[in-house]
Amino acid sequence: MDAILLQILNGLDKGSAYAMIALGLTLIFGTLGVVNFAHGALFMIGAFCAVTMQRIFGMSFETVDPNQKDFLGNPLKVKTPYLESWFGPETGAAIIDWSVPLAILFSIPIMLIVGYVMERGLIKHFYKRPHADQILVTFGLAIVLQELVKHFFGANPIPTGAPEVFKGSFDFGVLMGFDPNVIIYPYWRMVYFFFAAIVIGAVFAFLQFTTFGMVVRAGMQDRETVGLLGINIDRRFTIMFGIAAAVAGLAGVMYAPINSPNYHMGMDFLVLSFVVVVVGGMGSLPGAVLAGFMLGILESFASMNWIKSMVPGIDQIIIYLVAIIILLTRPRGLMGRKGVMEE
Amino acid sequence: MLGLNKKDTRFLLIVVALTMATPILLQPFPEGSGLAQFNAGYPDLMQRFAIFGIFAIGFNILFGLTGYLSFGHAAFLGIGSYSVVWMYKLLDYNVIYGLPLAIVMSGIFALLIGYISLRRSGIYFSILTLAFAQMSFNLAYSVLTPITNGETGLQVYTNDPQVLLGATEPRSPHFFGIVMNNSSKVNVGDWVFTFNNGYYFCAVIAILAFYLSLRIFRSPFGLMLRAIKSNQQRLNYTGLNARPYTLAAFVISGMYAGLAGGLMASMDPLAGAERMQWTASGEVVLMTILGGVGTMMGPVLGAGVIKYMENIFSKINDQVLHGWFGWMPDGLEDFVIGISHFFVGKSWHLTSGLLFMIVVIFLPGGLVEGGQRIRAMFAKKRGDDDDDPKHQPKQAPHVAE
């Protein structure tokens, strides 16, 4: 029982990331009908927004401190971050410590702009081309973005810490009457899960309760009619692309402390997110979220020791296996709408 | 000749001549000159041209003819390599045992994967093949370590059985005594030409593979595959079941990939799981698109361009750049070199990504279409344009171009 609970919890954070990326992918597919292979790259750019923020906040100048000596007896050079000298040591250190959450604010406009530029500059010209062309051109774009990031940040993963408050783990087991230290869960992963829940909830609320969202939903149903009503649906779809990019970016920003960002993390997640989208059903937003969490949890279940000893290697292939079974038995995916990309 | 019409025979002969003369053609700059780094006539790279040419030709049979975009062909590449290295380990270094096994094994796997994946089409097919390839990669990396030697990669150790190994036999891959690594160098003036056994072995197989695919393109079977690409629904309405045909195409292209993988292990007796990763599958897609989907020469051309760029661009370093741009004023020189850093050396993938995007956006028919457009431009200048391009269906590119 405790082991099962622990695995559910472990699956949640990866599941949240899958769900957010898959949600964006589905939004783009549902609105523009474009299969975006560069979505993983957007996730990665988000993670590197966090890295950049940390670097910007960490920028410092050197002063010679005559009171301290290094081991050779020379006066010690001390690095002081600008923030600490501007806001005082305590406030400055706190801001630096909180750079990852603060990067959220910084990443939203960046991701919106990246998404907007990408849609207007490239994707726009591919509405009418076959899906294979869309896959190929966004695949090329993903390579380009990945290489650019590699050029600027290097090939090694860059550790990006969460704020000090969230280091350490929360003892879930005690709450539920288990022994202490049986079910422990890092705080940051909890934060990530709640953050994902908020972001996903916000996207759904935006689509459900605003006029803008209503128009977008109508456009997903029947683009032509909405256009005939005198609404500039292309423009709204472009904005939705920006929002989808921002969701992927936010998923990336908050994921940075869980897994140190490296340039190929986008590709790693992309493949799995596509599987998630297909399992959830092309064009179904709730399906994408459900499948994201489901596959995340399944993956962590499969890595339990007694399951691994029963079926060796199952943890490596479970997601793909599930995808294959679902695609063959339920061609529309779990919650796919009728008529959306059935062939 | 050989069941081909006149035009195709001429085409095949040109390909044979070019392939045989590759070590000379790719060495246009004399040794020691500033441009010598652009020479591509060294064995390792030429072998790659031939091997990836085979891989891309095979992929084109599936993607070019039927339009099914597989994102998992690298799995067969890996299977081929593992088969060959296992034959080295069990029997001996003669590649004659390994290569047929590589083809058969990859054919069996292609049959299994294809049988399941081909139940769906479009993007679902791509995802299914991707899922299978990633599964094979993950398994090869972890659980199947006894067979694949996991992260280290499969290689031949001295305590392997090698039951057929004679005392005088070469201790590296060979074909009845012709050692792959051996090559003879010929000096002509300042030029050095390297004629490598391995390259010629690959080249002969590549020509056979090319001939076979030419026959497939021209056969009723090839015509059927094209019909599937242009309108599968209509084909179904006429009462034909398309799946056996697509499955056959999938298996054939899987066998080509297995053969290519086997040849990779024949040149270098090593097989690693990273050969099966999906980036490797992406690479062959890139090659095929870059060259021209559905054309005979396109995929080979694309494979050549990508592998050439990979080898040449990634070799260009700071020193070389300073040599090129040394004549500029200092500030400008640093600026130009800074810009070039994006495209050469370790960042050459950026160049290939950009090139690929440009091709997909502007030249969906690949380099072959580019060549045709240029030719059409010149043809028009001569004044024989009595055709009406807007009101005539665009002519499909002839496959022999």
XYZ file of C-alpha atoms in Angstrom:
744
model
C 0.000 0.000 0.000
C 2.660 2.486 1.023
C 4.724 1.507 -1.999
C 1.797 2.126 -4.317
C 1.145 5.540 -2.800
C 4.793 6.421 -3.154
C 4.782 5.460 -6.826
C 1.666 7.496 -7.512
C 3.369 10.494 -5.946
C 6.566 9.853 -7.899
C 4.637 9.648 -11.112
C 2.875 12.937 -10.522
C 5.719 15.302 -11.323
C 6.697 13.650 -14.577
C 3.037 13.249 -15.367
C 2.538 16.978 -14.793
C 5.281 17.794 -17.268
C 3.841 15.388 -19.855
C 0.375 16.773 -19.276
C 1.441 20.394 -19.757
C 3.448 19.711 -22.910
C 0.737 17.475 -24.326
C -1.870 20.113 -23.538
C 0.060 22.658 -25.587
C 0.550 20.194 -28.427
C -3.151 19.415 -28.471
C -4.080 23.093 -28.361
C -1.922 23.728 -31.395
C -3.245 20.707 -33.181
C -6.844 21.449 -32.316
C -6.677 25.079 -33.391
C -4.241 25.209 -36.266
C -4.252 21.569 -37.315
C -0.471 21.598 -37.212
C 1.662 18.813 -35.787
C 4.356 20.693 -33.920
C 7.552 18.723 -33.463
C 9.265 21.810 -32.056
C 7.152 21.795 -28.913
C 9.787 19.975 -26.924
C 12.215 22.717 -27.877
C 9.823 25.256 -26.349
C 9.852 23.254 -23.117
C 13.627 23.356 -23.219
C 13.698 27.093 -23.877
C 11.509 27.520 -20.810
C 13.998 25.581 -18.698
C 16.804 27.737 -20.035
C 14.832 30.849 -19.116
C 15.253 29.683 -15.528
C 18.974 29.172 -16.103
C 19.312 32.628 -17.641
C 17.404 34.210 -14.789
C 19.680 32.555 -12.289
C 22.720 33.783 -14.189
C 21.416 37.321 -14.463
C 20.604 37.449 -10.765
C 23.921 35.898 -9.915
C 25.960 38.522 -11.813
C 28.473 39.954 -9.473
C 31.458 42.227 -9.214
C 34.743 41.563 -7.471
C 36.103 43.565 -4.598
C 39.263 43.086 -2.601
C 38.525 42.479 1.015
C 41.545 43.542 3.062
C 40.271 41.825 6.185
C 40.253 38.346 4.677
C 43.318 36.551 3.380
C 43.483 33.584 1.061
C 45.843 30.720 1.767
C 48.792 32.547 0.183
C 48.328 35.500 2.468
C 47.136 37.849 -0.282
C 44.001 39.932 0.263
C 40.982 37.860 -0.726
C 38.898 38.809 -3.718
C 35.251 38.618 -2.802
C 32.453 38.347 -5.328
C 29.386 40.304 -4.420
C 26.265 39.938 -6.557
C 24.924 43.294 -7.715
C 21.575 42.444 -6.208
C 23.095 42.081 -2.777
C 24.807 45.437 -2.994
C 21.666 47.141 -4.252
C 19.078 45.672 -1.935
C 21.233 44.756 0.999
C 22.702 41.323 1.608
C 19.568 39.642 2.924
C 17.013 40.798 0.397
C 19.497 40.287 -2.408
C 20.295 36.747 -1.362
C 16.593 36.000 -1.081
C 15.942 37.256 -4.610
C 18.789 35.135 -5.956
C 17.499 32.159 -4.028
C 14.063 32.591 -5.564
C 15.329 32.993 -9.118
C 13.504 29.957 -10.491
C 10.016 30.987 -9.387
C 10.784 34.565 -10.437
C 11.799 33.275 -13.853
C 8.138 32.433 -14.409
C 7.361 36.139 -14.737
C 10.241 36.618 -17.102
C 9.496 33.540 -19.190
C 5.823 34.224 -19.918
C 6.406 37.221 -22.193
C 9.421 35.543 -23.772
C 7.514 32.379 -24.551
C 4.532 34.323 -25.875
C 6.825 36.228 -28.212
C 8.677 33.091 -29.282
C 5.380 31.374 -29.964
C 3.995 34.354 -31.853
C 7.076 34.738 -34.006
C 7.219 31.026 -34.700
C 3.604 30.922 -35.783
C 3.689 34.031 -37.936
C 7.116 33.372 -39.356
C 6.937 29.691 -40.120
C 3.887 27.663 -39.141
C 1.501 30.019 -40.939
C 2.859 28.903 -44.262
C 2.255 25.264 -43.473
C -1.479 25.172 -42.775
C -2.266 23.778 -46.172
C 0.728 21.521 -46.578
C 0.570 17.822 -45.703
C 1.181 16.721 -42.129
C 4.455 15.108 -43.162
C 5.767 18.533 -44.240
C 4.663 20.090 -40.956
C 6.394 17.371 -38.996
C 9.542 17.793 -41.046
C 9.812 21.563 -40.884
C 9.125 21.725 -37.152
C 11.582 18.879 -36.649
C 14.170 21.007 -38.453
C 13.263 23.978 -36.297
C 13.641 21.855 -33.176
C 17.160 20.908 -34.255
C 18.012 24.552 -34.907
C 16.677 25.759 -31.549
C 18.427 22.937 -29.753
C 21.741 23.730 -31.404
C 21.410 27.425 -30.647
C 20.872 26.664 -26.974
C 23.804 24.268 -27.062
C 25.916 27.001 -28.609
C 25.163 29.476 -25.853
C 24.885 27.231 -22.818
C 27.150 24.323 -23.656
C 26.361 20.644 -23.811
C 26.459 19.849 -20.098
C 23.428 19.917 -17.819
C 23.313 23.093 -15.751
C 22.213 22.596 -12.155
C 19.523 25.084 -11.262
C 18.470 25.040 -7.644
C 15.042 25.524 -6.168
C 14.642 28.068 -3.369
C 16.101 26.965 -0.050
C 12.620 26.714 1.500
C 11.622 23.933 -0.850
C 14.677 21.800 -0.377
C 14.074 18.699 1.666
C 11.106 16.410 1.656
C 7.681 16.221 3.075
C 6.694 13.160 5.063
C 3.392 12.090 3.602
C 3.274 8.789 5.428
C 2.838 10.409 8.843
C -0.291 12.201 7.647
C -1.882 8.942 6.644
C -0.818 6.850 9.568
C 2.221 5.136 8.103
C 5.595 5.007 9.761
C 7.747 8.073 9.294
C 10.203 8.117 6.394
C 8.228 5.590 4.380
C 6.464 7.940 2.021
C 8.548 11.027 1.593
C 8.146 13.458 -1.230
C 10.382 16.400 -2.119
C 8.698 19.735 -1.576
C 9.610 21.054 -4.986
C 7.876 18.188 -6.743
C 4.777 18.966 -4.775
C 5.067 22.581 -5.816
C 5.491 21.433 -9.396
C 2.362 19.348 -9.273
C 0.260 22.157 -7.829
C 1.754 24.597 -10.277
C 0.851 22.276 -13.153
C -2.652 21.888 -11.797
C -3.018 25.675 -11.647
C -1.652 26.213 -15.154
C -3.824 23.496 -16.657
C -6.840 24.756 -14.735
C -6.146 28.301 -15.917
C -5.985 27.203 -19.548
C -9.269 25.339 -19.262
C -10.911 28.226 -17.434
C -9.660 30.625 -20.063
C -11.154 28.519 -22.827
C -14.373 27.887 -20.963
C -15.255 31.176 -19.321
C -13.927 33.978 -21.507
C -15.342 35.277 -24.746
C -11.973 34.821 -26.341
C -11.944 31.187 -25.264
C -15.445 30.703 -26.562
C -14.472 31.993 -29.967
C -11.428 29.758 -30.004
C -13.523 26.730 -29.090
C -15.991 27.621 -31.808
C -13.091 27.955 -34.226
C -11.842 24.511 -33.279
C -15.249 23.128 -34.183
C -15.734 24.980 -37.417
C -13.144 27.440 -38.457
C -14.836 28.550 -41.628
C -18.154 29.493 -40.075
C -16.480 31.499 -37.350
C -14.541 33.291 -40.051
C -17.733 34.008 -41.946
C -19.189 35.652 -38.847
C -16.593 38.355 -39.268
C -14.215 37.189 -36.571
C -10.515 37.210 -37.297
C -9.986 33.629 -36.230
C -6.415 33.361 -37.537
C -5.315 36.057 -35.151
C -6.864 34.309 -32.183
C -5.335 31.022 -33.200
C -1.960 32.725 -33.352
C -2.466 33.953 -29.824
C -3.442 30.428 -28.792
C -0.183 29.227 -30.286
C 1.601 31.749 -28.097
C -0.314 30.494 -25.070
C 0.528 26.897 -25.889
C 4.183 27.903 -26.148
C 3.916 29.683 -22.798
C 2.432 26.577 -21.155
C 5.307 24.462 -22.446
C 7.751 27.159 -21.332
C 6.278 27.306 -17.829
C 6.479 23.541 -17.579
C 10.145 23.884 -18.493
C 10.933 26.724 -16.060
C 9.584 24.869 -13.081
C 11.127 21.573 -14.198
C 14.645 23.021 -14.097
C 15.247 22.240 -10.393
C 13.931 18.670 -10.793
C 16.242 17.814 -13.660
C 19.199 20.002 -14.580
C 18.423 21.515 -17.985
C 20.456 20.274 -20.919
C 20.014 21.011 -24.570
C 18.409 17.706 -25.527
C 15.814 17.563 -22.772
C 13.253 18.944 -25.190
C 13.683 16.088 -27.622
C 13.516 13.549 -24.804
C 10.216 14.929 -23.619
C 8.844 15.546 -27.080
C 8.781 11.895 -28.084
C 6.972 10.940 -24.907
C 4.575 13.877 -25.139
C 3.591 12.841 -28.621
C 2.864 9.391 -27.339
C 0.791 11.040 -24.614
C -1.166 13.101 -27.119
C -1.871 10.082 -29.246
C -2.937 8.012 -26.257
C -5.182 10.799 -25.013
C -6.684 11.290 -28.430
C -5.630 13.812 -31.039
C -7.451 17.068 -30.463
C -8.842 16.255 -27.037
C -7.604 18.603 -24.295
C -8.901 16.605 -21.299
C -7.572 13.469 -22.960
C -4.080 14.950 -23.168
C -4.057 15.904 -19.484
C -5.502 12.577 -18.369
C -3.101 10.570 -20.503
C -0.170 12.689 -19.303
C -0.796 11.923 -15.650
C -1.758 8.351 -16.371
C 1.417 7.570 -18.288
C 3.582 9.403 -15.771
C 2.155 7.295 -12.948
C 2.298 4.088 -14.980
C 5.942 4.753 -15.725
C 6.785 5.070 -12.059
C 4.743 1.965 -11.229
C 6.677 0.001 -13.763
C 9.933 0.976 -12.115
C 8.915 -0.713 -8.860
C 11.294 -3.505 -8.013
C 8.872 -6.392 -7.822
C 7.323 -5.504 -11.165
C 10.751 -5.177 -12.698
C 11.737 -8.561 -11.372
C 8.588 -10.051 -12.875
C 8.940 -8.442 -16.304
C 12.496 -7.248 -16.782
C 12.842 -4.027 -18.675
C 9.201 -3.097 -18.408
C 10.026 0.312 -16.905
C 11.866 1.282 -20.076
C 9.107 0.438 -22.492
C 5.831 0.689 -20.601
C 4.785 3.997 -22.146
C 5.410 2.829 -25.676
C 3.736 -0.473 -24.983
C 0.624 1.252 -23.672
C 0.647 3.572 -26.660
C 0.825 0.668 -29.085
C -1.983 -1.208 -27.360
C -4.216 1.859 -27.202
C -3.561 2.847 -30.787
C -4.474 -0.597 -31.985
C -7.544 -1.108 -29.828
C -8.916 2.430 -29.583
C -7.819 4.167 -32.754
C -9.134 7.507 -31.538
C -7.192 7.395 -28.297
C -8.769 7.548 -24.876
C -10.926 10.628 -25.394
C -10.475 11.503 -29.031
C -13.288 13.232 -30.858
C -14.877 11.520 -33.769
C -13.480 12.534 -37.100
C -10.286 14.193 -35.878
C -7.315 12.640 -37.651
C -8.685 9.160 -37.610
C -6.559 8.124 -40.525
C 20.168 -4.507 -70.417
C 19.369 -6.341 -67.167
C 15.686 -5.781 -67.692
C 16.001 -2.003 -67.843
C 15.111 0.249 -70.697
C 17.715 2.289 -72.493
C 17.427 5.399 -70.381
C 17.657 3.490 -67.125
C 20.593 1.439 -68.331
C 22.468 4.609 -69.156
C 21.527 6.021 -65.776
C 22.717 2.889 -63.984
C 25.994 2.906 -65.904
C 26.595 6.523 -64.956
C 25.940 5.678 -61.302
C 28.331 2.724 -61.496
C 31.013 4.865 -63.089
C 30.600 7.616 -60.525
C 30.661 5.174 -57.633
C 33.792 3.451 -58.906
C 35.565 6.745 -59.495
C 34.526 8.257 -56.149
C 37.987 8.023 -54.550
C 39.310 10.145 -57.432
C 36.382 12.508 -57.821
C 36.217 13.383 -54.145
C 39.889 14.329 -54.062
C 39.902 17.401 -56.281
C 42.404 19.421 -54.278
C 46.106 18.567 -54.077
C 47.517 17.459 -50.754
C 48.922 20.270 -48.647
C 46.953 23.018 -50.380
C 44.658 25.256 -48.339
C 41.594 23.561 -49.726
C 42.750 20.043 -48.926
C 40.410 19.918 -45.953
C 37.502 19.873 -48.367
C 38.704 16.620 -49.836
C 36.405 13.788 -48.963
C 38.374 10.962 -50.471
C 39.354 9.198 -47.298
C 38.081 5.666 -46.642
C 35.979 6.243 -43.544
C 33.887 8.984 -45.135
C 33.509 7.209 -48.480
C 32.302 4.087 -46.692
C 29.747 6.213 -44.931
C 28.562 7.641 -48.236
C 27.914 4.156 -49.564
C 26.374 2.789 -46.363
C 24.049 5.689 -45.718
C 23.271 5.734 -49.409
C 21.945 2.183 -49.029
C 20.031 3.172 -45.912
C 18.428 6.139 -47.663
C 17.622 4.172 -50.830
C 15.798 1.649 -48.673
C 13.981 4.315 -46.722
C 12.923 5.911 -49.971
C 11.250 2.693 -51.083
C 8.912 3.080 -48.144
C 8.561 6.851 -47.798
C 9.084 7.871 -51.387
C 6.790 5.314 -52.933
C 4.071 4.723 -50.363
C 4.247 8.015 -48.467
C 4.390 6.298 -45.068
C 6.768 8.344 -42.920
C 8.574 5.969 -40.585
C 10.415 7.503 -37.662
C 11.861 4.227 -36.484
C 14.110 2.923 -39.191
C 17.230 3.190 -37.070
C 16.056 0.142 -35.121
C 16.809 -2.016 -38.155
C 20.195 -0.378 -38.525
C 21.024 -1.455 -35.005
C 19.662 -4.963 -35.508
C 21.848 -5.375 -38.585
C 24.959 -4.240 -36.723
C 24.322 -6.536 -33.786
C 23.772 -9.524 -36.081
C 27.077 -8.996 -37.854
C 29.073 -8.521 -34.676
C 27.513 -11.660 -33.220
C 28.638 -13.610 -36.243
C 32.164 -12.294 -35.683
C 31.966 -13.466 -32.120
C 30.582 -16.920 -32.857
C 32.142 -17.828 -36.205
C 34.892 -15.605 -37.520
C 35.656 -12.267 -39.077
C 34.409 -13.115 -42.562
C 31.479 -10.803 -43.259
C 29.843 -13.372 -45.521
C 28.132 -14.970 -42.508
C 26.991 -11.767 -40.878
C 25.501 -9.778 -43.728
C 22.840 -12.296 -44.818
C 21.926 -12.781 -41.180
C 21.631 -8.999 -40.770
C 19.235 -8.839 -43.704
C 17.173 -11.774 -42.466
C 16.990 -10.561 -38.875
C 16.008 -7.041 -39.789
C 13.483 -8.483 -42.234
C 11.876 -10.520 -39.464
C 11.734 -7.529 -37.151
C 10.405 -5.339 -39.932
C 7.687 -7.899 -40.583
C 6.623 -7.841 -36.933
C 6.808 -4.074 -36.489
C 5.301 -3.388 -39.884
C 2.449 -5.809 -39.352
C 1.363 -3.875 -36.276
C 2.276 -0.324 -37.318
C 0.700 -0.495 -40.737
C -2.736 -0.920 -39.246
C -2.655 2.846 -38.921
C -1.472 5.505 -41.306
C -0.471 9.142 -41.263
C 0.964 10.533 -38.074
C -0.169 7.498 -36.093
C 2.078 5.331 -38.216
C 4.988 7.666 -37.513
C 4.323 7.536 -33.784
C 3.960 3.749 -33.768
C 7.249 3.197 -35.576
C 8.871 5.742 -33.292
C 7.507 3.895 -30.281
C 8.871 0.573 -31.520
C 12.275 2.032 -32.268
C 12.498 3.709 -28.872
C 11.455 0.447 -27.249
C 14.213 -1.420 -29.047
C 16.698 1.262 -28.119
C 15.712 1.262 -24.449
C 15.764 -2.514 -24.261
C 19.108 -2.754 -26.028
C 20.454 -0.252 -23.555
C 19.206 -1.949 -20.416
C 17.680 -5.403 -20.178
C 19.143 -6.966 -23.273
C 22.680 -6.272 -22.106
C 23.646 -9.970 -22.388
C 22.931 -9.712 -26.115
C 23.839 -6.112 -26.825
C 26.469 -5.396 -24.164
C 24.482 -2.304 -23.167
C 26.254 0.990 -22.921
C 29.699 -0.323 -23.857
C 28.524 -1.591 -27.202
C 28.976 -5.045 -28.631
C 32.497 -5.918 -29.675
C 34.688 -8.947 -30.208
C 36.774 -10.141 -27.283
C 39.671 -12.562 -27.379
C 37.822 -15.200 -25.364
C 34.923 -15.362 -27.830
C 34.377 -18.784 -29.442
C 35.051 -17.782 -33.084
C 34.872 -21.447 -34.059
C 35.834 -21.003 -37.701
C 38.785 -18.732 -37.082
C 41.833 -20.151 -38.834
C 45.388 -19.480 -37.744
C 46.281 -17.403 -40.783
C 43.026 -15.490 -41.017
C 43.030 -11.728 -40.641
C 41.966 -10.439 -37.233
C 39.653 -7.781 -38.568
C 36.567 -7.868 -40.792
C 37.327 -9.294 -44.223
C 35.601 -10.841 -47.201
C 37.345 -14.146 -48.027
C 40.688 -12.652 -47.174
C 40.132 -9.173 -48.558
C 40.649 -7.093 -45.444
C 38.271 -4.161 -45.238
C 40.666 -1.773 -43.571
C 43.416 -2.214 -46.134
C 43.793 0.365 -48.801
C 46.331 1.277 -51.416
C 47.491 4.815 -51.922
C 48.377 6.173 -55.327
C 50.292 9.389 -55.739
C 49.661 11.377 -58.881
C 51.666 14.557 -58.705
C 50.448 16.346 -55.585
C 47.276 14.323 -55.390
C 46.950 11.290 -53.183
C 44.175 8.852 -54.000
C 43.179 6.181 -51.512
C 41.571 3.038 -52.855
C 40.080 1.230 -49.912
C 38.863 -2.374 -49.961
C 36.036 -1.617 -47.566
C 34.788 1.207 -49.712
C 34.716 -0.905 -52.836
C 32.975 -3.691 -50.984
C 30.288 -1.247 -49.814
C 30.145 0.355 -53.224
C 29.467 -2.922 -55.025
C 26.706 -3.742 -52.568
C 25.348 -0.211 -52.879
C 25.196 -0.558 -56.654
C 23.350 -3.854 -56.309
C 20.974 -2.218 -53.849
C 20.501 0.678 -56.208
C 19.818 -1.629 -59.126
C 17.275 -3.556 -57.089
C 15.472 -0.389 -56.076
C 15.496 0.783 -59.700
C 13.787 -2.447 -60.656
C 11.273 -2.003 -57.834
C 10.545 1.547 -58.961
C 9.883 0.318 -62.488
C 7.918 -2.805 -61.569
C 4.132 -3.215 -61.329
C 4.721 -3.561 -57.606
C 6.322 -0.106 -57.541
C 3.408 1.272 -59.496
C 1.064 -0.174 -56.903
C 3.006 1.502 -54.111
C 2.718 4.801 -55.920
C -0.999 4.285 -56.220
C -1.128 3.866 -52.450
C 0.657 7.165 -52.017
C -1.555 9.106 -54.377
C -4.915 7.782 -53.251
C -5.277 4.853 -50.966
C -9.021 5.206 -50.636
C -9.585 4.873 -54.331
C -7.387 1.813 -54.367
C -9.542 0.277 -51.664
C -12.675 1.068 -53.655
C -11.337 -0.836 -56.625
C -11.233 -3.879 -54.388
C -7.513 -4.025 -53.726
C -6.109 -4.515 -50.274
C -3.215 -2.123 -49.901
C -1.759 -3.560 -46.735
C 0.209 -6.494 -48.192
C 1.893 -4.060 -50.553
C 2.785 -1.548 -47.860
C 3.958 -4.353 -45.617
C 6.182 -5.679 -48.390
C 7.603 -2.192 -48.914
C 8.177 -1.816 -45.185
C 9.976 -5.149 -44.961
C 12.116 -4.395 -47.998
C 13.148 -1.033 -46.647
C 13.791 -2.595 -43.250
C 16.092 -5.120 -44.914
C 17.957 -2.327 -46.660
C 18.413 -0.661 -43.283
C 19.614 -3.937 -41.792
C 22.086 -4.347 -44.624
C 23.361 -0.817 -44.034
C 23.732 -1.552 -40.325
C 25.545 -4.775 -41.122
C 27.940 -2.922 -43.395
C 28.613 -0.395 -40.657
C 29.716 -3.275 -38.454
C 31.702 -4.718 -41.362
C 33.789 -1.585 -41.600
C 34.270 -1.263 -37.879
C 33.540 -4.347 -35.743
C 31.440 -2.508 -33.207
C 27.729 -2.141 -32.568
C 26.243 0.308 -30.100
C 22.695 0.975 -28.996
C 22.912 4.669 -29.896
C 22.665 3.585 -33.524
C 19.023 2.782 -32.809
C 18.095 6.064 -31.190
C 15.392 8.100 -32.829
C 17.812 10.857 -33.803
C 19.383 8.310 -36.136
C 15.967 7.653 -37.638
C 15.537 11.383 -38.012
C 18.839 11.545 -39.859
C 17.728 9.217 -42.619
C 14.494 11.171 -42.992
C 16.619 14.275 -43.325
C 18.801 12.697 -45.989
C 15.873 11.521 -48.045
C 14.042 14.827 -47.900
C 17.167 16.839 -48.558
C 17.961 14.859 -51.660
C 14.437 14.474 -52.970
C 11.709 12.093 -51.896
C 10.574 9.543 -54.423
C 13.459 10.074 -56.818
C 16.125 7.493 -57.489
C 19.188 9.650 -57.035
C 17.854 12.013 -54.386
C 18.342 9.921 -51.247
C 21.885 8.987 -52.225
C 22.653 12.619 -52.901
C 21.116 13.641 -49.591
C 23.094 10.987 -47.717
C 26.263 12.222 -49.384
C 25.610 15.873 -48.589
C 24.752 15.221 -44.939
C 27.700 12.944 -44.305
C 30.051 15.286 -46.148
C 28.879 18.222 -44.096
C 29.107 16.231 -40.900
C 32.731 15.368 -41.598
C 33.960 18.518 -43.229
C 32.043 21.192 -41.360
C 32.753 19.671 -37.992
C 36.473 19.711 -38.752
C 36.631 23.433 -39.364
C 38.078 25.024 -36.229
C 39.321 28.403 -35.102
C 42.701 27.995 -36.746
C 41.151 27.282 -40.119
C 38.769 30.205 -39.768
C 41.594 32.578 -38.899
C 43.392 31.314 -41.978
C 40.399 32.184 -44.143
C 39.454 35.516 -42.717
C 42.938 36.705 -41.776
C 42.912 39.356 -44.492
C 40.038 41.236 -42.883
C 40.480 44.093 -40.421
C 40.719 42.771 -36.869
C 37.296 43.769 -35.595
C 35.526 42.493 -38.658
C 37.513 39.291 -38.580
C 36.478 38.527 -35.011
C 32.898 39.313 -35.881
C 32.849 37.039 -38.922
C 34.526 34.254 -36.986
C 32.046 34.692 -34.159
C 29.207 34.295 -36.636
C 30.840 31.301 -38.286
C 31.045 29.559 -34.934
C 27.318 29.023 -35.133
C 27.680 26.903 -38.216
C 30.936 24.982 -38.083
C 32.811 22.779 -35.690
C 30.646 21.354 -32.964
C 27.632 23.346 -34.140
C 27.409 21.851 -37.592
C 24.015 20.361 -36.703
C 22.682 23.886 -36.808
C 23.770 24.159 -40.412
C 22.141 20.881 -41.297
C 18.961 21.854 -39.444
C 18.776 25.175 -41.270
C 19.508 23.601 -44.623
C 16.836 21.027 -43.959
C 14.270 23.692 -43.047
C 15.097 25.705 -46.123
C 14.689 22.641 -48.295
C 11.349 21.691 -46.747
C 10.048 25.249 -47.036
C 11.221 26.220 -50.484
C 12.108 22.997 -52.230
C 9.765 20.222 -51.148
C 11.226 18.057 -53.906
C 14.721 18.354 -52.461
C 17.980 19.012 -54.241
C 16.823 17.004 -57.247
C 13.919 19.378 -57.742
C 16.305 22.285 -57.329
C 18.431 20.902 -60.131
C 15.378 20.444 -62.325
C 14.214 23.999 -61.703
C 17.579 25.391 -62.652
C 17.572 23.313 -65.801
C 14.032 24.433 -66.595
C 15.159 28.031 -66.202
C 17.852 27.583 -68.802
C 15.543 25.639 -71.057
C 13.082 28.509 -70.986
C 15.726 30.999 -71.924
C 16.248 29.113 -75.122
C 12.691 30.019 -75.991
C 10.847 26.717 -76.254
C 8.188 27.520 -73.692
C 4.968 26.901 -75.496
C 3.573 25.118 -72.450
C 1.160 26.803 -70.121
C 2.359 26.033 -66.603
C -0.710 27.329 -64.824
C -3.204 25.236 -66.724
C -1.280 22.042 -66.997
C -0.800 19.460 -64.309
C 2.714 19.592 -62.982
C 4.724 16.777 -64.380
C 5.975 14.362 -61.767
C 9.745 14.255 -61.659
C 11.133 11.391 -63.620
C 12.544 8.924 -61.162
C 15.777 8.571 -63.036
C 16.722 12.136 -62.321
